[in-house]
């Protein structure tokens, strides 16, 4: 496939020779993320950590509240989601780096102007969920780098009660009903209680800056549409050089049941989804196009080509009624050879999980392709992504706040 040739020859970053000494030195396990957050809360007086238990007791999520005393009497409320899909490790890393930067503790981001950080602290309060797919992320940390869904095989970003639909592929199974999952119930309740003015959900797998709607080809109709697009068009040349606009229109197929649409329809004036990394780059050069051919984004759902989704036993139909007809959208043929390969792959992954090694080097095949599509594999790309996108998050808050104060809608 032409896409595969692009994937192999256009800027794939090589992993270091040792998973423990390379990827393990870049990425944090879920336990390490929690430890860092606890350390930050002890030393940063405007940070508060809260644990949220789901109604079924199957998931516990951590939220971080950042609210500094002083500054504007009425601060803009900013809600951020990171790590909805467990394989998108870089999303969680950027959330952690943002919190560290807001507390003056991220040594890799010294070049971010202190004036921008102080503006955010003076004008906004934050509620941040850093690691939403924490349960299945633990399998990713042990080497299952293609895993997208939660522990029940549900795509958390299709489980929201906003044009929810029962159809989906193995990777986008929306659950037996809307809000069937602990994770989405926790996030729903927090969103309704917090009532944000600005919402951002962060993903990886392509590069893009999106607004609602994801379930439809249409942009939102309202006074805030122009404001959201104006803000993104200011940020895009500096941080992304990527597609900007309504998610369903820009990505080439529709995504029902997303947090982007649900939280916008709660009454959030500014609602965004960012895709922050694709296959060796965190920003495109001017004029570059996506390395993902067609609807390849993963706010979204696709594996890289020739990477089949995890199989699950749910009795939902494979429906691509809104997708372009790409070969890698179609179900894999059920042959004896394919079944054998699936069994061998699962045994290999189980051995990795049981080995106790965090972030083993992905050596060839689908795991390596998945890792490199969604995450940086060397220190320079990692550091560049953190600086670029933490700056983008902070400037997004600044631009939205200034736009709202000076122009309203």
Coordinates of C-alpha atoms in Angstrom, one line a residue:
X1 CA 0.0 0.0 0.0
X2 CA 1.1 3.6 -0.7
X3 CA 0.3 4.4 2.9
X4 CA 2.6 1.7 4.2
X5 CA 5.4 3.0 2.0
X6 CA 4.9 6.4 3.4
X7 CA 4.9 4.9 7.0
X8 CA 8.2 3.1 6.3
X9 CA 10.1 5.8 4.4
X10 CA 8.9 9.2 5.6
X11 CA 10.4 10.0 8.9
X12 CA 9.8 7.0 11.2
X13 CA 11.8 7.6 14.3
X14 CA 13.9 4.6 15.4
X15 CA 13.6 3.3 18.9
X16 CA 16.7 3.1 21.1
X17 CA 18.4 -0.3 21.4
X18 CA 17.0 -1.0 24.9
X19 CA 13.3 -0.6 25.9
X20 CA 14.3 -0.2 29.6
X21 CA 17.0 2.4 28.8
X22 CA 15.1 4.3 26.1
X23 CA 11.3 4.2 26.2
X24 CA 11.4 3.6 30.0
X25 CA 13.4 6.8 30.4
X26 CA 10.9 8.8 28.4
X27 CA 7.5 7.6 29.4
X28 CA 6.0 7.2 32.9
X29 CA 4.0 4.2 34.1
X30 CA 0.6 5.0 35.6
X31 CA 2.1 4.5 39.1
X32 CA 4.9 7.0 38.3
X33 CA 2.3 9.5 37.0
X34 CA 0.4 9.2 40.3
X35 CA 3.6 9.5 42.3
X36 CA 4.6 12.7 40.4
X37 CA 1.2 14.2 40.9
X38 CA 1.4 13.5 44.7
X39 CA 4.8 15.2 44.8
X40 CA 3.5 18.2 42.9
X41 CA 0.5 18.5 45.2
X42 CA 2.8 18.5 48.3
X43 CA 4.9 21.3 47.0
X44 CA 2.5 23.4 44.9
X45 CA -0.1 25.0 47.1
X46 CA -2.6 25.7 44.2
X47 CA -2.8 22.0 43.2
X48 CA -5.4 19.5 44.7
X49 CA -5.6 15.8 43.9
X50 CA -9.0 14.0 43.9
X51 CA -9.7 10.3 43.4
X52 CA -13.0 9.4 41.7
X53 CA -14.5 5.9 42.0
X54 CA -16.9 4.7 39.3
X55 CA -20.4 3.4 40.2
X56 CA -19.5 -0.2 39.4
X57 CA -16.2 0.0 41.2
X58 CA -14.3 -1.0 38.1
X59 CA -12.3 2.2 37.6
X60 CA -10.7 4.9 39.7
X61 CA -9.6 8.1 38.0
X62 CA -7.4 10.9 39.3
X63 CA -8.2 14.5 38.7
X64 CA -6.0 17.5 39.3
X65 CA -7.4 20.9 40.3
X66 CA -5.2 23.9 39.7
X67 CA -6.5 27.2 41.1
X68 CA -4.1 29.9 42.3
X69 CA -5.3 32.5 44.7
X70 CA -5.4 36.0 43.4
X71 CA -5.6 37.2 39.9
X72 CA -9.0 37.7 38.3
X73 CA -11.9 37.4 40.7
X74 CA -13.9 35.3 38.2
X75 CA -11.5 32.8 36.5
X76 CA -12.3 31.0 33.3
X77 CA -13.0 27.3 34.0
X78 CA -10.9 24.9 31.9
X79 CA -11.5 21.2 31.7
X80 CA -8.9 18.9 30.1
X81 CA -8.9 15.2 29.3
X82 CA -5.8 13.2 28.6
X83 CA -5.3 9.5 27.8
X84 CA -8.8 8.4 26.8
X85 CA -7.2 5.8 24.6
X86 CA -4.6 3.8 26.4
X87 CA -2.1 3.4 23.5
X88 CA -1.8 7.2 23.2
X89 CA 1.0 7.5 25.8
X90 CA 2.1 10.9 24.6
X91 CA -1.3 12.4 25.6
X92 CA -0.8 11.5 29.2
X93 CA 2.8 12.7 29.2
X94 CA 1.7 16.1 27.9
X95 CA -1.0 16.4 30.6
X96 CA 1.6 15.7 33.3
X97 CA 4.0 18.2 31.7
X98 CA 1.3 20.8 31.7
X99 CA 0.6 20.4 35.4
X100 CA 4.4 20.5 36.1
X101 CA 4.7 23.7 34.1
X102 CA 1.8 25.4 35.9
X103 CA 3.8 24.7 39.1
X104 CA 7.1 25.7 37.7
X105 CA 8.5 22.2 38.0
X106 CA 9.0 21.0 34.4
X107 CA 12.7 21.2 33.6
X108 CA 12.2 20.6 29.9
X109 CA 10.0 23.6 29.4
X110 CA 12.2 26.5 30.5
X111 CA 11.6 28.3 27.1
X112 CA 7.9 28.6 27.7
X113 CA 7.5 32.3 28.8
X114 CA 6.7 32.7 32.5
X115 CA 4.3 35.5 31.4
X116 CA 2.2 32.9 29.6
X117 CA 2.2 30.5 32.6
X118 CA 1.3 33.4 35.0
X119 CA -1.4 34.6 32.7
X120 CA -3.0 31.1 32.9
X121 CA -2.8 31.0 36.6
X122 CA -4.2 34.5 37.0
X123 CA -7.1 34.0 34.6
X124 CA -8.1 30.4 34.7
X125 CA -8.8 27.5 37.0
X126 CA -8.2 24.0 35.7
X127 CA -9.7 20.5 36.2
X128 CA -7.4 18.0 34.6
X129 CA -7.9 14.2 34.1
X130 CA -4.4 13.0 33.3
X131 CA -4.8 9.3 32.7
X132 CA -8.4 8.3 31.8
X133 CA -7.6 4.9 30.2
X134 CA -5.6 3.8 33.2
X135 CA -6.8 0.2 33.6
X136 CA -5.9 -0.9 30.0
X137 CA -2.9 1.5 29.9
X138 CA -1.1 -0.9 32.2
X139 CA -1.2 -3.5 29.4
X140 CA 0.3 -0.9 27.0
X141 CA 3.1 -0.2 29.5
X142 CA 4.0 -3.9 29.3
X143 CA 4.1 -3.8 25.5
X144 CA 0.6 -4.1 24.1
X145 CA 1.1 -0.9 22.0
X146 CA -2.0 -1.3 19.8
X147 CA -4.5 -1.4 22.7
X148 CA -7.1 1.4 22.4
X149 CA -10.2 0.2 24.3
X150 CA -10.8 -0.1 28.1
X151 CA -10.7 -3.2 30.2
X152 CA -14.2 -4.1 29.0
X153 CA -13.3 -3.7 25.3
X154 CA -15.2 -0.4 25.1
X155 CA -14.0 2.7 23.3
X156 CA -14.4 5.4 25.9
X157 CA -14.7 8.0 23.2
X158 CA -17.8 6.4 21.7
X159 CA -19.6 5.8 25.0
X160 CA -21.0 9.3 25.7
X161 CA -24.7 9.9 25.4
X162 CA -24.5 12.3 22.5
X163 CA -25.8 10.7 19.3
X164 CA -24.6 7.4 20.7
X165 CA -25.0 4.4 18.4
X166 CA -24.7 0.7 19.0
X167 CA -22.7 0.0 15.9
X168 CA -18.9 0.0 15.8
X169 CA -15.9 -2.0 14.9
X170 CA -13.8 -4.1 17.4
X171 CA -11.8 -0.9 18.1
X172 CA -14.8 1.4 18.4
X173 CA -17.2 -0.8 20.3
X174 CA -19.4 1.9 22.1
X175 CA -20.5 -0.4 24.9
X176 CA -23.9 -2.0 25.4
X177 CA -25.4 1.5 26.1
X178 CA -24.3 5.0 26.6
X179 CA -22.4 5.6 29.8
X180 CA -22.1 1.9 30.5
X181 CA -18.5 2.4 31.7
X182 CA -17.2 3.7 35.0
X183 CA -14.7 6.0 33.3
X184 CA -17.3 7.9 31.3
X185 CA -19.7 8.2 34.3
X186 CA -16.9 9.7 36.4
X187 CA -16.1 12.2 33.6
X188 CA -19.8 13.0 33.0
X189 CA -20.4 13.8 36.6
X190 CA -17.2 15.9 36.9
X191 CA -18.1 17.8 33.7
X192 CA -21.6 18.6 34.9
X193 CA -20.4 19.7 38.3
X194 CA -17.5 21.8 37.0
X195 CA -19.4 23.4 34.1
X196 CA -16.3 24.4 32.1
X197 CA -16.1 27.5 29.8
X198 CA -13.3 25.7 27.8
X199 CA -12.9 22.0 27.1
X200 CA -10.0 20.2 25.5
X201 CA -9.5 16.5 24.9
X202 CA -6.1 15.4 23.7
X203 CA -5.3 12.4 21.4
X204 CA -2.6 11.2 19.1
X205 CA -2.2 9.3 15.9
X206 CA -2.5 12.2 13.5
X207 CA -2.2 16.0 13.7
X208 CA -5.4 18.1 13.9
X209 CA -7.3 20.8 15.8
X210 CA -11.0 20.1 15.8
X211 CA -14.3 21.6 17.0
X212 CA -17.7 19.9 17.3
X213 CA -19.4 18.1 15.8
X214 CA -17.8 14.7 15.5
X215 CA -21.1 12.8 14.9
X216 CA -22.0 14.9 11.9
X217 CA -20.4 16.4 8.8
X218 CA -21.8 19.8 9.9
X219 CA -20.0 22.4 12.0
X220 CA -21.8 23.6 15.1
X221 CA -24.3 26.3 14.4
X222 CA -24.0 29.1 16.9
X223 CA -22.2 32.3 17.8
X224 CA -19.2 30.4 19.3
X225 CA -18.4 28.6 16.0
X226 CA -16.6 31.6 14.5
X227 CA -14.8 32.3 17.8
X228 CA -13.5 28.7 18.1
X229 CA -12.3 28.7 14.5
X230 CA -10.7 32.1 14.9
X231 CA -8.7 30.9 17.9
X232 CA -7.5 27.7 16.2
X233 CA -6.5 29.6 13.0
X234 CA -4.2 31.8 15.2
X235 CA -2.7 28.8 16.9
X236 CA -2.4 26.4 14.0
X237 CA 0.6 27.9 12.1
X238 CA 2.6 28.1 15.3
X239 CA 2.0 24.7 16.7
X240 CA 0.5 22.3 14.2
X241 CA 0.2 23.2 10.5
X242 CA -2.7 20.7 10.3
X243 CA -6.3 20.4 9.6
X244 CA -8.7 22.7 11.4
X245 CA -12.4 22.5 11.6
X246 CA -15.4 20.4 12.6
X247 CA -14.1 16.9 13.5
X248 CA -16.7 14.9 11.5
X249 CA -16.0 17.0 8.4
X250 CA -12.2 17.0 8.7
X251 CA -11.4 13.4 9.5
X252 CA -13.5 11.9 6.7
X253 CA -16.0 9.8 8.7
X254 CA -18.3 10.3 11.6
X255 CA -17.7 9.6 15.3
X256 CA -20.9 9.3 17.4
X257 CA -20.9 9.3 21.2
X258 CA -17.8 11.5 21.8
X259 CA -16.9 13.7 24.8
X260 CA -16.2 16.6 22.4
X261 CA -19.9 16.7 21.4
X262 CA -21.4 15.9 24.8
X263 CA -19.5 18.5 26.7
X264 CA -20.1 21.1 24.0
X265 CA -23.9 20.3 24.2
X266 CA -23.7 20.7 28.0
X267 CA -23.3 24.4 27.2
X268 CA -19.5 24.7 27.1
X269 CA -18.8 27.7 24.8
X270 CA -15.4 26.5 23.6
X271 CA -14.9 22.8 23.0
X272 CA -11.9 21.4 21.2
X273 CA -10.1 18.1 20.3
X274 CA -6.4 18.2 19.6
X275 CA -4.4 15.4 17.8
X276 CA -0.8 16.0 18.8
X277 CA 1.4 13.4 17.2
X278 CA 1.7 11.3 14.1
X279 CA 4.4 8.9 13.1
X280 CA 7.6 10.8 13.9
X281 CA 6.4 14.3 14.1
X282 CA 4.5 16.6 16.5
X283 CA 4.1 19.4 14.0
X284 CA 4.0 19.5 10.2
X285 CA 6.1 21.8 8.1
X286 CA 4.1 24.3 6.0
X287 CA 2.5 22.5 3.1
X288 CA 3.0 19.0 4.5
X289 CA 0.1 16.6 4.5
X290 CA -0.9 13.9 6.9
X291 CA 1.1 10.7 6.9
X292 CA -2.3 9.0 7.5
X293 CA -4.0 8.4 4.2
X294 CA -7.7 9.1 4.3
X295 CA -9.5 8.8 7.6
X296 CA -6.6 7.7 9.6
X297 CA -6.8 9.8 12.7
X298 CA -7.1 8.2 16.1
X299 CA -9.3 10.6 18.0
X300 CA -10.6 8.5 15.8
X301 CA -10.2 4.9 15.3
X302 CA -7.9 3.4 12.8
X303 CA -4.7 1.3 13.2
X304 CA -1.9 2.0 10.8
X305 CA -2.4 -0.2 7.7
X306 CA -1.7 -3.9 8.1
X307 CA -2.3 -3.6 11.8
X308 CA -5.5 -5.4 12.7
X309 CA -7.6 -4.4 15.7
X310 CA -7.8 -6.4 18.9
X311 CA -10.5 -9.0 18.6
X312 CA -13.3 -9.0 21.1
X313 CA -16.3 -11.3 21.5
X314 CA -18.9 -8.6 21.6
X315 CA -21.8 -9.2 19.2
X316 CA -21.8 -5.8 17.6
X317 CA -21.6 -5.3 13.9
X318 CA -18.7 -3.9 11.9
X319 CA -20.1 -0.8 10.4
X320 CA -18.2 1.7 8.3
X321 CA -21.2 3.4 6.8
X322 CA -19.5 6.8 7.2
X323 CA -15.9 5.7 6.3
X324 CA -14.1 5.8 3.1
X325 CA -13.6 2.4 1.6
X326 CA -10.0 1.7 2.6
X327 CA -8.6 -1.8 2.7
X328 CA -7.5 -1.4 6.3
X329 CA -11.1 -0.6 7.3
X330 CA -12.3 -4.0 6.3
X331 CA -12.5 -7.0 8.6
X332 CA -9.6 -9.4 8.3
X333 CA -10.5 -12.7 6.6
X334 CA -11.1 -15.5 9.1
X335 CA -8.6 -18.1 7.8
X336 CA -6.7 -20.8 9.8
X337 CA -3.4 -18.9 9.2
X338 CA -5.0 -15.7 10.6
X339 CA -6.3 -17.5 13.6
X340 CA -2.9 -19.0 14.3
X341 CA -1.2 -15.7 14.0
X342 CA -3.7 -14.1 16.4
X343 CA -3.2 -16.9 19.0
X344 CA 0.6 -16.5 18.7
X345 CA 0.4 -12.8 19.0
X346 CA -1.8 -12.9 22.1
X347 CA 0.7 -15.4 23.7
X348 CA 3.6 -13.1 22.9
X349 CA 1.8 -10.1 24.4
X350 CA 0.8 -12.1 27.5
X351 CA 4.4 -13.1 27.9
X352 CA 5.4 -9.4 27.7
X353 CA 2.8 -8.5 30.3
X354 CA 3.9 -11.2 32.7
X355 CA 7.6 -10.3 32.2
X356 CA 7.4 -7.3 34.5
X357 CA 9.3 -5.1 32.0
X358 CA 7.8 -1.6 31.5
X359 CA 7.9 -0.2 28.0
X360 CA 9.7 -3.0 26.3
X361 CA 11.1 -2.0 22.9
X362 CA 8.6 -2.8 20.1
X363 CA 10.6 -5.0 17.8
X364 CA 8.9 -5.1 14.3
X365 CA 5.4 -5.9 13.2
X366 CA 2.2 -4.3 14.3
X367 CA 3.3 -3.3 17.8
X368 CA 6.2 -1.2 16.5
X369 CA 4.0 0.4 13.8
X370 CA 1.4 1.2 16.5
X371 CA 3.9 2.7 18.9
X372 CA 5.5 4.9 16.3
X373 CA 2.2 6.1 14.9
X374 CA 0.9 7.3 18.2
X375 CA 4.0 8.2 20.3
X376 CA 7.5 9.6 19.9
X377 CA 10.3 7.0 20.1
X378 CA 13.3 9.2 20.9
X379 CA 14.2 11.9 23.3
X380 CA 14.3 14.8 20.8
X381 CA 10.8 14.0 19.5
X382 CA 9.5 13.5 23.0
X383 CA 11.0 16.8 24.3
X384 CA 9.9 18.7 21.2
X385 CA 6.3 17.4 21.6
X386 CA 6.1 18.4 25.3
X387 CA 7.4 21.9 24.7
X388 CA 5.2 22.5 21.6
X389 CA 2.0 21.2 22.9
X390 CA 2.2 22.4 26.5
X391 CA 2.8 25.9 25.0
X392 CA -0.2 25.3 22.7
X393 CA -2.5 24.4 25.6
X394 CA -1.5 27.5 27.6
X395 CA -1.9 29.8 24.6
X396 CA -5.3 28.2 23.8
X397 CA -6.4 29.3 27.2
X398 CA -5.0 32.8 26.8
X399 CA -6.5 33.2 23.3
X400 CA -9.9 32.0 24.3
X401 CA -10.0 34.2 27.4
X402 CA -8.9 37.3 25.6
X403 CA -11.3 36.6 22.7
X404 CA -14.2 36.2 25.2
X405 CA -13.3 39.3 27.2
X406 CA -12.8 41.6 24.2
X407 CA -15.3 40.3 21.6
X408 CA -17.6 38.0 23.4
X409 CA -19.1 35.8 20.7

